């Protein structure tokens, strides 16, 4: 298995409820290392560009509004098979389908306010990391 990096976002529903530490413990206990992290308020333009692949979906406008409704924590997670591993730790997109012990099962409020985002493939991970982080911010 290769060491990979993936982009993670702790979403506004989770920062609002002060869950950053509890979510980070799930990543670390699950074998991932947080190699970069910053708390920011996304602009509408940034959120629209980041989620551009979903532009035609009916939930796009609500998703963008939600993602700019409060601060988010942007992170790069590193580890063996980090992209798939992070998706296991997060659980299914819809918390109603998420397995016991996952972040979304424990913390998500709805399919929209689902506490975390994680990249879904190596190509998107590379793009999403580069969208938010400069190389100098990744210290390993
Ligand atoms: P995320 O992994 O951040 O990628 C896109 C997000 O759209 C997804 O998590 C959900 O929070 C959100 N979303 C809202 N409604 C839907 C839906 N019906 N199907 C899929 N994703 C949705």
Short mmCIF file of N, CA, C and O and ligand atoms in Angstrom, two decimals:
data_model
loop_
_atom_site.label_atom_id
_atom_site.label_comp_id
_atom_site.label_asym_id
_atom_site.label_seq_id
_atom_site.Cartn_x
_atom_site.Cartn_y
_atom_site.Cartn_z
N UNK A 1 0.84 -1.20 0.00
CA UNK A 1 0.00 0.00 0.00
C UNK A 1 0.87 1.25 0.00
O UNK A 1 1.88 1.30 0.69
N UNK A 2 0.42 2.23 -0.75
CA UNK A 2 1.20 3.46 -0.87
C UNK A 2 0.78 4.48 0.18
O UNK A 2 -0.37 4.50 0.61
N UNK A 3 1.75 5.30 0.58
CA UNK A 3 1.41 6.46 1.42
C UNK A 3 0.78 7.51 0.50
O UNK A 3 1.35 7.86 -0.53
N UNK A 4 -0.40 7.97 0.87
CA UNK A 4 -1.14 8.96 0.08
C UNK A 4 -1.46 10.17 0.95
O UNK A 4 -1.42 10.11 2.17
N UNK A 5 -1.88 11.24 0.25
CA UNK A 5 -2.44 12.41 0.93
C UNK A 5 -3.85 12.66 0.39
O UNK A 5 -4.11 12.43 -0.80
N UNK A 6 -4.72 13.15 1.25
CA UNK A 6 -6.08 13.45 0.85
C UNK A 6 -6.52 14.76 1.49
O UNK A 6 -6.02 15.14 2.55
N UNK A 7 -7.44 15.46 0.82
CA UNK A 7 -7.96 16.70 1.40
C UNK A 7 -9.19 16.38 2.25
O UNK A 7 -10.07 15.62 1.84
N UNK A 8 -9.22 16.98 3.42
CA UNK A 8 -10.35 16.85 4.34
C UNK A 8 -10.86 18.25 4.67
O UNK A 8 -10.08 19.20 4.77
N UNK A 9 -12.17 18.37 4.81
CA UNK A 9 -12.77 19.62 5.29
C UNK A 9 -13.69 19.29 6.45
O UNK A 9 -14.60 18.45 6.31
N UNK A 10 -13.45 19.92 7.59
CA UNK A 10 -14.40 19.87 8.70
C UNK A 10 -15.39 21.00 8.44
O UNK A 10 -15.01 22.17 8.38
N UNK A 11 -16.67 20.63 8.25
CA UNK A 11 -17.67 21.56 7.72
C UNK A 11 -18.27 22.45 8.82
O UNK A 11 -18.12 22.18 10.02
N UNK A 12 -19.03 23.48 8.39
CA UNK A 12 -19.54 24.46 9.37
C UNK A 12 -20.43 23.88 10.47
O UNK A 12 -20.44 24.40 11.59
N UNK A 13 -21.18 22.80 10.16
CA UNK A 13 -22.01 22.23 11.24
C UNK A 13 -21.16 21.70 12.38
O UNK A 13 -21.55 21.74 13.54
N UNK A 14 -19.96 21.21 12.04
CA UNK A 14 -19.06 20.65 13.05
C UNK A 14 -18.24 21.72 13.77
O UNK A 14 -18.07 21.65 14.99
N UNK A 15 -17.76 22.73 13.03
CA UNK A 15 -17.02 23.78 13.72
C UNK A 15 -17.95 24.54 14.67
O UNK A 15 -17.56 24.94 15.76
N UNK A 16 -19.23 24.71 14.25
CA UNK A 16 -20.21 25.42 15.08
C UNK A 16 -20.43 24.71 16.41
O UNK A 16 -20.61 25.34 17.44
N UNK A 17 -20.37 23.36 16.38
CA UNK A 17 -20.60 22.58 17.60
C UNK A 17 -19.29 22.24 18.32
O UNK A 17 -19.28 21.39 19.21
N UNK A 18 -18.18 22.88 17.90
CA UNK A 18 -16.88 22.72 18.57
C UNK A 18 -16.39 21.27 18.55
O UNK A 18 -15.85 20.77 19.53
N UNK A 19 -16.53 20.61 17.38
CA UNK A 19 -16.20 19.20 17.26
C UNK A 19 -14.85 18.94 16.58
O UNK A 19 -14.51 17.79 16.32
N UNK A 20 -14.07 19.99 16.31
CA UNK A 20 -12.82 19.80 15.57
C UNK A 20 -11.91 18.78 16.25
O UNK A 20 -11.37 17.88 15.60
N UNK A 21 -11.74 18.90 17.55
CA UNK A 21 -10.84 17.99 18.26
C UNK A 21 -11.33 16.55 18.24
O UNK A 21 -10.54 15.61 18.03
N UNK A 22 -12.63 16.37 18.43
CA UNK A 22 -13.18 15.00 18.43
C UNK A 22 -13.04 14.37 17.04
O UNK A 22 -12.76 13.17 16.92
N UNK A 23 -13.24 15.17 16.00
CA UNK A 23 -13.09 14.64 14.63
C UNK A 23 -11.62 14.35 14.34
O UNK A 23 -11.27 13.30 13.78
N UNK A 24 -10.73 15.25 14.76
CA UNK A 24 -9.30 14.99 14.54
C UNK A 24 -8.85 13.71 15.25
O UNK A 24 -8.01 12.96 14.73
N UNK A 25 -9.40 13.45 16.43
CA UNK A 25 -9.04 12.21 17.15
C UNK A 25 -9.45 10.98 16.34
O UNK A 25 -8.73 9.98 16.32
N UNK A 26 -10.59 11.06 15.63
CA UNK A 26 -11.02 9.94 14.77
C UNK A 26 -9.99 9.69 13.66
O UNK A 26 -9.67 8.55 13.35
N UNK A 27 -9.50 10.79 13.06
CA UNK A 27 -8.50 10.62 12.00
C UNK A 27 -7.22 10.01 12.56
O UNK A 27 -6.67 9.06 12.01
N UNK A 28 -6.75 10.56 13.67
CA UNK A 28 -5.48 10.09 14.23
C UNK A 28 -5.61 8.66 14.76
O UNK A 28 -4.73 7.82 14.53
N UNK A 29 -6.70 8.36 15.44
CA UNK A 29 -6.91 6.98 15.94
C UNK A 29 -7.04 6.00 14.77
O UNK A 29 -6.75 4.81 14.92
N UNK A 30 -7.51 6.51 13.62
CA UNK A 30 -7.68 5.66 12.44
C UNK A 30 -6.41 5.53 11.62
O UNK A 30 -6.44 4.94 10.53
N UNK A 31 -5.30 6.07 12.09
CA UNK A 31 -4.02 5.86 11.43
C UNK A 31 -3.61 6.96 10.47
O UNK A 31 -2.62 6.81 9.76
N UNK A 32 -4.35 8.06 10.43
CA UNK A 32 -3.98 9.16 9.54
C UNK A 32 -3.27 10.26 10.32
O UNK A 32 -3.54 10.46 11.51
N UNK A 33 -2.40 10.97 9.63
CA UNK A 33 -1.61 12.06 10.22
C UNK A 33 -2.09 13.38 9.60
O UNK A 33 -2.20 13.46 8.37
N UNK A 34 -2.36 14.37 10.44
CA UNK A 34 -2.79 15.69 9.94
C UNK A 34 -1.52 16.47 9.63
O UNK A 34 -0.85 16.95 10.54
N UNK A 35 -1.17 16.58 8.33
CA UNK A 35 0.11 17.20 7.97
C UNK A 35 -0.04 18.67 7.60
O UNK A 35 0.95 19.37 7.40
N UNK A 36 -1.29 19.14 7.49
CA UNK A 36 -1.55 20.57 7.30
C UNK A 36 -2.97 20.84 7.78
O UNK A 36 -3.84 19.97 7.65
N UNK A 37 -3.17 22.04 8.32
CA UNK A 37 -4.51 22.36 8.83
C UNK A 37 -4.66 23.87 8.96
O UNK A 37 -3.77 24.54 9.48
N UNK A 38 -5.80 24.40 8.50
CA UNK A 38 -6.08 25.82 8.73
C UNK A 38 -7.59 26.04 8.77
O UNK A 38 -8.35 25.40 8.04
N UNK A 39 -7.99 26.95 9.66
CA UNK A 39 -9.41 27.28 9.82
C UNK A 39 -9.68 28.55 9.05
O UNK A 39 -9.01 29.57 9.28
N UNK A 40 -10.64 28.51 8.12
CA UNK A 40 -10.91 29.65 7.26
C UNK A 40 -12.41 29.84 7.07
O UNK A 40 -13.20 28.91 7.28
N UNK A 41 -12.77 31.04 6.65
CA UNK A 41 -14.14 31.32 6.19
C UNK A 41 -14.09 31.33 4.66
O UNK A 41 -13.44 32.20 4.07
N UNK A 42 -14.73 30.36 4.02
CA UNK A 42 -14.74 30.33 2.56
C UNK A 42 -15.61 31.44 2.00
O UNK A 42 -16.65 31.77 2.57
N UNK A 43 -15.20 31.98 0.86
CA UNK A 43 -16.07 32.92 0.12
C UNK A 43 -17.03 32.10 -0.75
O UNK A 43 -16.80 30.91 -1.02
N UNK A 44 -18.08 32.78 -1.23
CA UNK A 44 -19.04 32.10 -2.12
C UNK A 44 -18.32 31.61 -3.38
O UNK A 44 -18.53 30.48 -3.82
N UNK A 45 -17.45 32.44 -3.93
CA UNK A 45 -16.74 32.06 -5.15
C UNK A 45 -15.84 30.84 -4.92
O UNK A 45 -15.76 29.95 -5.77
N UNK A 46 -15.18 30.79 -3.77
CA UNK A 46 -14.33 29.63 -3.47
C UNK A 46 -15.15 28.35 -3.34
O UNK A 46 -14.77 27.30 -3.86
N UNK A 47 -16.28 28.46 -2.62
CA UNK A 47 -17.12 27.27 -2.43
C UNK A 47 -17.70 26.81 -3.76
O UNK A 47 -17.75 25.61 -4.05
N UNK A 48 -18.12 27.75 -4.60
CA UNK A 48 -18.68 27.38 -5.91
C UNK A 48 -17.62 26.72 -6.78
O UNK A 48 -17.90 25.74 -7.47
N UNK A 49 -16.41 27.23 -6.72
CA UNK A 49 -15.34 26.64 -7.54
C UNK A 49 -14.95 25.26 -7.01
O UNK A 49 -14.78 24.31 -7.78
N UNK A 50 -14.83 25.15 -5.68
CA UNK A 50 -14.43 23.87 -5.10
C UNK A 50 -15.44 22.77 -5.45
O UNK A 50 -15.06 21.64 -5.77
N UNK A 51 -16.73 23.09 -5.37
CA UNK A 51 -17.78 22.11 -5.63
C UNK A 51 -18.30 22.21 -7.07
O UNK A 51 -19.41 21.76 -7.35
N UNK A 52 -17.49 22.76 -7.99
CA UNK A 52 -17.91 22.98 -9.37
C UNK A 52 -18.44 21.74 -10.06
O UNK A 52 -19.34 21.82 -10.91
N UNK A 53 -17.93 20.58 -9.71
CA UNK A 53 -18.38 19.32 -10.32
C UNK A 53 -19.87 19.06 -10.04
O UNK A 53 -20.53 18.34 -10.79
N UNK A 54 -20.39 19.69 -8.98
CA UNK A 54 -21.81 19.49 -8.61
C UNK A 54 -22.71 20.63 -9.09
O UNK A 54 -23.87 20.71 -8.71
N UNK A 55 -22.17 21.51 -9.95
CA UNK A 55 -22.88 22.74 -10.33
C UNK A 55 -24.29 22.49 -10.86
O UNK A 55 -25.20 23.27 -10.60
N UNK A 56 -24.48 21.40 -11.57
CA UNK A 56 -25.79 21.12 -12.19
C UNK A 56 -26.73 20.37 -11.25
O UNK A 56 -27.89 20.13 -11.59
N UNK A 57 -26.23 19.94 -10.08
CA UNK A 57 -27.08 19.15 -9.17
C UNK A 57 -28.08 20.05 -8.46
O UNK A 57 -27.79 21.24 -8.19
N UNK A 58 -29.26 19.53 -8.13
CA UNK A 58 -30.30 20.38 -7.52
C UNK A 58 -29.89 20.94 -6.16
O UNK A 58 -30.42 21.98 -5.75
N UNK A 59 -28.96 20.28 -5.48
CA UNK A 59 -28.57 20.73 -4.13
C UNK A 59 -27.41 21.72 -4.14
O UNK A 59 -26.95 22.15 -3.07
N UNK A 60 -26.92 22.11 -5.35
CA UNK A 60 -25.70 22.93 -5.43
C UNK A 60 -25.81 24.25 -4.66
O UNK A 60 -24.92 24.61 -3.87
N UNK A 61 -26.90 24.99 -4.87
CA UNK A 61 -27.05 26.29 -4.21
C UNK A 61 -27.07 26.17 -2.70
O UNK A 61 -26.40 26.93 -1.98
N UNK A 62 -27.84 25.20 -2.21
CA UNK A 62 -27.91 24.98 -0.76
C UNK A 62 -26.55 24.55 -0.21
O UNK A 62 -26.16 24.95 0.89
N UNK A 63 -25.84 23.70 -0.97
CA UNK A 63 -24.52 23.22 -0.52
C UNK A 63 -23.56 24.39 -0.36
O UNK A 63 -22.86 24.51 0.65
N UNK A 64 -23.54 25.28 -1.36
CA UNK A 64 -22.64 26.44 -1.30
C UNK A 64 -23.03 27.34 -0.12
O UNK A 64 -22.17 27.78 0.66
N UNK A 65 -24.33 27.61 0.05
CA UNK A 65 -24.78 28.46 1.17
C UNK A 65 -24.34 27.84 2.51
O UNK A 65 -23.89 28.56 3.40
N UNK A 66 -24.53 26.54 2.62
CA UNK A 66 -24.13 25.86 3.86
C UNK A 66 -22.63 25.96 4.10
O UNK A 66 -22.19 26.27 5.23
N UNK A 67 -21.84 25.76 3.06
CA UNK A 67 -20.37 25.74 3.24
C UNK A 67 -19.79 27.11 3.59
O UNK A 67 -18.66 27.20 4.08
N UNK A 68 -20.58 28.18 3.34
CA UNK A 68 -20.10 29.52 3.72
C UNK A 68 -20.86 30.06 4.93
O UNK A 68 -20.73 31.22 5.29
N UNK A 69 -21.61 29.18 5.61
CA UNK A 69 -22.42 29.62 6.76
C UNK A 69 -21.60 29.76 8.03
O UNK A 69 -22.13 30.23 9.05
N UNK A 70 -20.33 29.37 8.00
CA UNK A 70 -19.45 29.49 9.15
C UNK A 70 -18.08 29.00 8.77
O UNK A 70 -17.88 28.55 7.63
N UNK A 71 -17.13 29.06 9.70
CA UNK A 71 -15.77 28.62 9.36
C UNK A 71 -15.69 27.12 9.08
O UNK A 71 -16.48 26.34 9.60
N UNK A 72 -14.71 26.77 8.26
CA UNK A 72 -14.38 25.36 8.01
C UNK A 72 -12.91 25.15 8.40
O UNK A 72 -12.14 26.11 8.47
N UNK A 73 -12.54 23.89 8.64
CA UNK A 73 -11.14 23.55 8.87
C UNK A 73 -10.67 22.72 7.69
O UNK A 73 -11.21 21.63 7.43
N UNK A 74 -9.71 23.28 6.95
CA UNK A 74 -9.13 22.59 5.79
C UNK A 74 -7.93 21.80 6.27
O UNK A 74 -7.11 22.32 7.03
N UNK A 75 -7.82 20.56 5.78
CA UNK A 75 -6.75 19.69 6.29
C UNK A 75 -6.18 18.84 5.16
O UNK A 75 -6.90 18.48 4.23
N UNK A 76 -4.92 18.49 5.30
CA UNK A 76 -4.34 17.43 4.48
C UNK A 76 -4.01 16.28 5.42
O UNK A 76 -3.31 16.45 6.42
N UNK A 77 -4.57 15.12 5.09
CA UNK A 77 -4.34 13.91 5.88
C UNK A 77 -3.42 12.98 5.10
O UNK A 77 -3.58 12.82 3.89
N UNK A 78 -2.48 12.36 5.80
CA UNK A 78 -1.49 11.50 5.16
C UNK A 78 -1.47 10.14 5.82
O UNK A 78 -1.62 10.05 7.05
N UNK A 79 -1.26 9.10 5.04
CA UNK A 79 -1.11 7.76 5.60
C UNK A 79 -1.23 6.70 4.52
O UNK A 79 -1.46 7.02 3.34
N UNK A 80 -1.06 5.45 4.93
CA UNK A 80 -1.23 4.33 4.01
C UNK A 80 -2.65 4.38 3.46
O UNK A 80 -3.61 4.43 4.25
N UNK A 81 -2.79 4.40 2.13
CA UNK A 81 -4.12 4.30 1.53
C UNK A 81 -5.06 5.41 2.06
O UNK A 81 -6.24 5.15 2.32
N UNK A 82 -4.52 6.60 2.25
CA UNK A 82 -5.23 7.65 3.01
C UNK A 82 -6.59 8.03 2.41
O UNK A 82 -7.51 8.37 3.16
N UNK A 83 -6.71 7.95 1.08
CA UNK A 83 -7.98 8.39 0.47
C UNK A 83 -9.11 7.44 0.87
O UNK A 83 -10.16 7.87 1.37
N UNK A 84 -8.88 6.14 0.69
CA UNK A 84 -9.91 5.15 1.07
C UNK A 84 -10.07 5.08 2.59
O UNK A 84 -11.19 4.95 3.10
N UNK A 85 -8.94 5.16 3.29
CA UNK A 85 -9.00 5.07 4.75
C UNK A 85 -9.86 6.21 5.32
O UNK A 85 -10.70 6.01 6.20
N UNK A 86 -9.64 7.42 4.78
CA UNK A 86 -10.42 8.56 5.26
C UNK A 86 -11.90 8.36 4.98
O UNK A 86 -12.76 8.70 5.81
N UNK A 87 -12.22 7.78 3.84
CA UNK A 87 -13.64 7.57 3.50
C UNK A 87 -14.27 6.55 4.45
O UNK A 87 -15.44 6.68 4.80
N UNK A 88 -13.47 5.57 4.88
CA UNK A 88 -13.99 4.62 5.89
C UNK A 88 -14.24 5.33 7.22
O UNK A 88 -15.24 5.10 7.88
N UNK A 89 -13.29 6.18 7.60
CA UNK A 89 -13.41 6.88 8.90
C UNK A 89 -14.60 7.85 8.88
O UNK A 89 -15.30 8.00 9.89
N UNK A 90 -14.84 8.50 7.72
CA UNK A 90 -15.96 9.44 7.61
C UNK A 90 -17.30 8.71 7.63
O UNK A 90 -18.26 9.20 8.22
N UNK A 91 -17.40 7.58 6.94
CA UNK A 91 -18.68 6.89 6.78
C UNK A 91 -19.44 7.42 5.57
O UNK A 91 -19.01 8.36 4.90
N UNK A 92 -20.60 6.83 5.29
CA UNK A 92 -21.38 7.16 4.10
C UNK A 92 -21.80 8.63 4.10
O UNK A 92 -22.03 9.22 5.16
N UNK A 93 -21.93 9.20 2.88
CA UNK A 93 -22.31 10.61 2.72
C UNK A 93 -23.57 10.95 3.51
O UNK A 93 -23.64 11.98 4.19
N UNK A 94 -24.57 10.07 3.40
CA UNK A 94 -25.80 10.26 4.15
C UNK A 94 -25.66 9.59 5.51
O UNK A 94 -25.48 8.37 5.59
N UNK A 95 -25.72 10.36 6.60
CA UNK A 95 -25.51 9.75 7.93
C UNK A 95 -26.48 8.61 8.23
O UNK A 95 -26.15 7.73 9.03
N UNK A 96 -27.63 8.60 7.55
CA UNK A 96 -28.60 7.50 7.77
C UNK A 96 -28.01 6.17 7.32
O UNK A 96 -28.43 5.11 7.81
N UNK A 97 -27.02 6.23 6.41
CA UNK A 97 -26.40 5.00 5.90
C UNK A 97 -25.01 4.76 6.48
O UNK A 97 -24.33 3.82 6.07
N UNK A 98 -24.56 5.60 7.38
CA UNK A 98 -23.18 5.52 7.88
C UNK A 98 -23.04 4.44 8.95
O UNK A 98 -23.93 4.24 9.78
N UNK A 99 -21.90 3.74 8.91
CA UNK A 99 -21.65 2.64 9.86
C UNK A 99 -21.34 3.17 11.26
O UNK A 99 -20.85 4.30 11.41
N UNK A 100 -21.60 2.33 12.24
CA UNK A 100 -21.28 2.66 13.64
C UNK A 100 -19.81 3.05 13.78
O UNK A 100 -18.95 2.43 13.17
N UNK A 101 -19.55 4.05 14.59
CA UNK A 101 -18.17 4.45 14.87
C UNK A 101 -17.60 5.45 13.89
O UNK A 101 -16.53 6.00 14.12
N UNK A 102 -18.31 5.69 12.78
CA UNK A 102 -17.80 6.66 11.80
C UNK A 102 -18.15 8.09 12.24
O UNK A 102 -19.05 8.30 13.06
N UNK A 103 -17.43 9.04 11.66
CA UNK A 103 -17.66 10.45 11.99
C UNK A 103 -19.10 10.85 11.67
O UNK A 103 -19.78 11.49 12.47
N UNK A 104 -19.55 10.47 10.47
CA UNK A 104 -20.89 10.92 10.07
C UNK A 104 -21.99 10.24 10.88
O UNK A 104 -23.00 10.87 11.19
N UNK A 105 -21.78 8.99 11.28
CA UNK A 105 -22.77 8.33 12.14
C UNK A 105 -22.86 9.06 13.48
O UNK A 105 -23.94 9.30 14.01
N UNK A 106 -21.69 9.43 14.01
CA UNK A 106 -21.68 10.03 15.35
C UNK A 106 -22.07 11.51 15.35
O UNK A 106 -22.72 11.97 16.28
N UNK A 107 -21.68 12.23 14.31
CA UNK A 107 -21.77 13.69 14.40
C UNK A 107 -22.64 14.36 13.33
O UNK A 107 -23.11 15.48 13.57
N UNK A 108 -22.84 13.74 12.16
CA UNK A 108 -23.53 14.46 11.08
C UNK A 108 -25.00 14.70 11.42
O UNK A 108 -25.65 13.88 12.08
N UNK A 109 -25.50 15.84 10.94
CA UNK A 109 -26.89 16.23 11.19
C UNK A 109 -27.81 15.84 10.03
O UNK A 109 -29.00 15.61 10.24
N UNK A 110 -27.27 15.80 8.81
CA UNK A 110 -28.07 15.50 7.61
C UNK A 110 -27.10 15.22 6.46
O UNK A 110 -25.89 15.36 6.62
N UNK A 111 -27.67 14.87 5.28
CA UNK A 111 -26.79 14.61 4.13
C UNK A 111 -26.02 15.87 3.75
O UNK A 111 -24.91 15.79 3.25
N UNK A 112 -26.60 17.04 3.96
CA UNK A 112 -25.90 18.30 3.66
C UNK A 112 -24.95 18.67 4.80
O UNK A 112 -23.75 18.89 4.57
N UNK A 113 -25.46 18.74 6.01
CA UNK A 113 -24.64 19.09 7.17
C UNK A 113 -24.01 17.80 7.70
O UNK A 113 -24.35 17.31 8.78
N UNK A 114 -23.10 17.24 6.87
CA UNK A 114 -22.56 15.91 7.20
C UNK A 114 -21.12 15.98 7.74
O UNK A 114 -20.36 15.03 7.62
N UNK A 115 -20.77 17.10 8.33
CA UNK A 115 -19.60 17.28 9.21
C UNK A 115 -18.24 17.26 8.53
O UNK A 115 -17.33 17.95 8.98
N UNK A 116 -18.06 16.44 7.49
CA UNK A 116 -16.74 16.33 6.87
C UNK A 116 -16.86 16.09 5.37
O UNK A 116 -17.83 15.51 4.90
N UNK A 117 -15.85 16.54 4.64
CA UNK A 117 -15.65 16.20 3.23
C UNK A 117 -14.31 15.50 3.11
O UNK A 117 -13.35 15.87 3.80
N UNK A 118 -14.22 14.53 2.22
CA UNK A 118 -12.94 13.91 1.91
C UNK A 118 -12.84 13.64 0.42
O UNK A 118 -13.84 13.30 -0.22
N UNK A 119 -11.64 13.78 -0.14
CA UNK A 119 -11.43 13.53 -1.58
C UNK A 119 -11.82 12.09 -1.91
O UNK A 119 -11.68 11.19 -1.08
N UNK A 120 -12.27 11.89 -3.17
CA UNK A 120 -12.77 10.56 -3.53
C UNK A 120 -11.83 9.73 -4.40
O UNK A 120 -12.12 8.57 -4.67
N UNK A 121 -10.73 10.31 -4.87
CA UNK A 121 -9.81 9.58 -5.76
C UNK A 121 -8.46 10.31 -5.79
O UNK A 121 -8.40 11.50 -5.44
N UNK A 122 -7.39 9.62 -6.24
CA UNK A 122 -6.08 10.28 -6.25
C UNK A 122 -6.04 11.58 -7.04
O UNK A 122 -5.41 12.56 -6.61
N UNK A 123 -6.71 11.61 -8.20
CA UNK A 123 -6.66 12.83 -9.04
C UNK A 123 -7.36 13.98 -8.32
O UNK A 123 -6.86 15.11 -8.31
N UNK A 124 -8.54 13.70 -7.74
CA UNK A 124 -9.26 14.78 -7.05
C UNK A 124 -8.52 15.19 -5.79
O UNK A 124 -8.52 16.37 -5.43
N UNK A 125 -7.86 14.24 -5.12
CA UNK A 125 -7.10 14.60 -3.92
C UNK A 125 -6.01 15.60 -4.29
O UNK A 125 -5.83 16.62 -3.61
N UNK A 126 -5.27 15.33 -5.36
CA UNK A 126 -4.19 16.24 -5.77
C UNK A 126 -4.75 17.62 -6.13
O UNK A 126 -4.20 18.65 -5.73
N UNK A 127 -5.86 17.62 -6.86
CA UNK A 127 -6.47 18.92 -7.25
C UNK A 127 -6.97 19.68 -6.04
O UNK A 127 -6.79 20.89 -5.92
N UNK A 128 -7.66 18.97 -5.13
CA UNK A 128 -8.27 19.63 -3.98
C UNK A 128 -7.21 20.15 -3.00
O UNK A 128 -7.36 21.22 -2.43
N UNK A 129 -6.12 19.39 -2.83
CA UNK A 129 -5.04 19.86 -1.96
C UNK A 129 -4.42 21.13 -2.56
O UNK A 129 -4.22 22.13 -1.87
N UNK A 130 -4.16 21.10 -3.87
CA UNK A 130 -3.54 22.26 -4.53
C UNK A 130 -4.47 23.47 -4.52
O UNK A 130 -4.01 24.62 -4.56
N UNK A 131 -5.78 23.24 -4.49
CA UNK A 131 -6.75 24.34 -4.47
C UNK A 131 -6.61 25.16 -3.19
O UNK A 131 -6.75 26.38 -3.19
N UNK A 132 -6.31 24.48 -2.08
CA UNK A 132 -6.32 25.17 -0.77
C UNK A 132 -4.94 25.36 -0.13
O UNK A 132 -4.80 26.17 0.77
N UNK A 133 -3.94 24.58 -0.55
CA UNK A 133 -2.65 24.63 0.15
C UNK A 133 -1.50 24.85 -0.83
O UNK A 133 -1.46 24.25 -1.91
N UNK A 134 -0.55 25.67 -0.41
CA UNK A 134 0.72 25.81 -1.13
C UNK A 134 1.68 24.73 -0.62
O UNK A 134 1.56 24.29 0.54
N UNK A 135 2.60 24.33 -1.46
CA UNK A 135 3.56 23.29 -1.08
C UNK A 135 4.28 23.59 0.22
O UNK A 135 4.51 22.69 1.05
N UNK A 136 4.56 24.85 0.47
CA UNK A 136 5.32 25.24 1.66
C UNK A 136 4.52 25.02 2.95
O UNK A 136 5.08 24.95 4.05
N UNK A 137 3.21 24.85 2.81
CA UNK A 137 2.35 24.62 3.99
C UNK A 137 2.25 23.14 4.37
O UNK A 137 1.63 22.82 5.38
N UNK A 138 2.84 22.27 3.57
CA UNK A 138 2.75 20.82 3.81
C UNK A 138 4.08 20.36 4.39
O UNK A 138 5.07 20.23 3.65
N UNK A 139 4.09 20.12 5.69
CA UNK A 139 5.38 19.84 6.34
C UNK A 139 5.59 18.37 6.66
O UNK A 139 6.64 18.00 7.17
N UNK A 140 4.62 17.51 6.38
CA UNK A 140 4.80 16.06 6.60
C UNK A 140 4.81 15.66 8.04
O UNK A 140 4.56 16.44 8.92
P1 LIG B 1 -19.23 16.06 0.10
O1 LIG B 1 -18.42 14.82 0.27
O2 LIG B 1 -18.69 17.31 0.69
O3 LIG B 1 -19.51 16.32 -1.46
C1 LIG B 1 -20.65 17.00 -1.93
C2 LIG B 1 -21.65 17.27 -0.86
O4 LIG B 1 -22.95 17.59 -1.28
C3 LIG B 1 -21.83 16.02 -0.02
O5 LIG B 1 -20.69 15.79 0.76
C4 LIG B 1 -23.09 16.37 0.76
O6 LIG B 1 -22.82 17.01 1.99
C5 LIG B 1 -23.80 17.38 -0.14
N1 LIG B 1 -25.11 16.94 -0.57
C6 LIG B 1 -26.26 17.58 -0.30
N2 LIG B 1 -27.29 16.91 -0.81
C7 LIG B 1 -26.80 15.82 -1.44
C8 LIG B 1 -27.38 14.74 -2.17
N3 LIG B 1 -28.69 14.65 -2.37
N4 LIG B 1 -26.56 13.78 -2.64
C9 LIG B 1 -25.20 13.87 -2.46
N5 LIG B 1 -24.60 14.87 -1.78
C10 LIG B 1 -25.39 15.83 -1.27
#
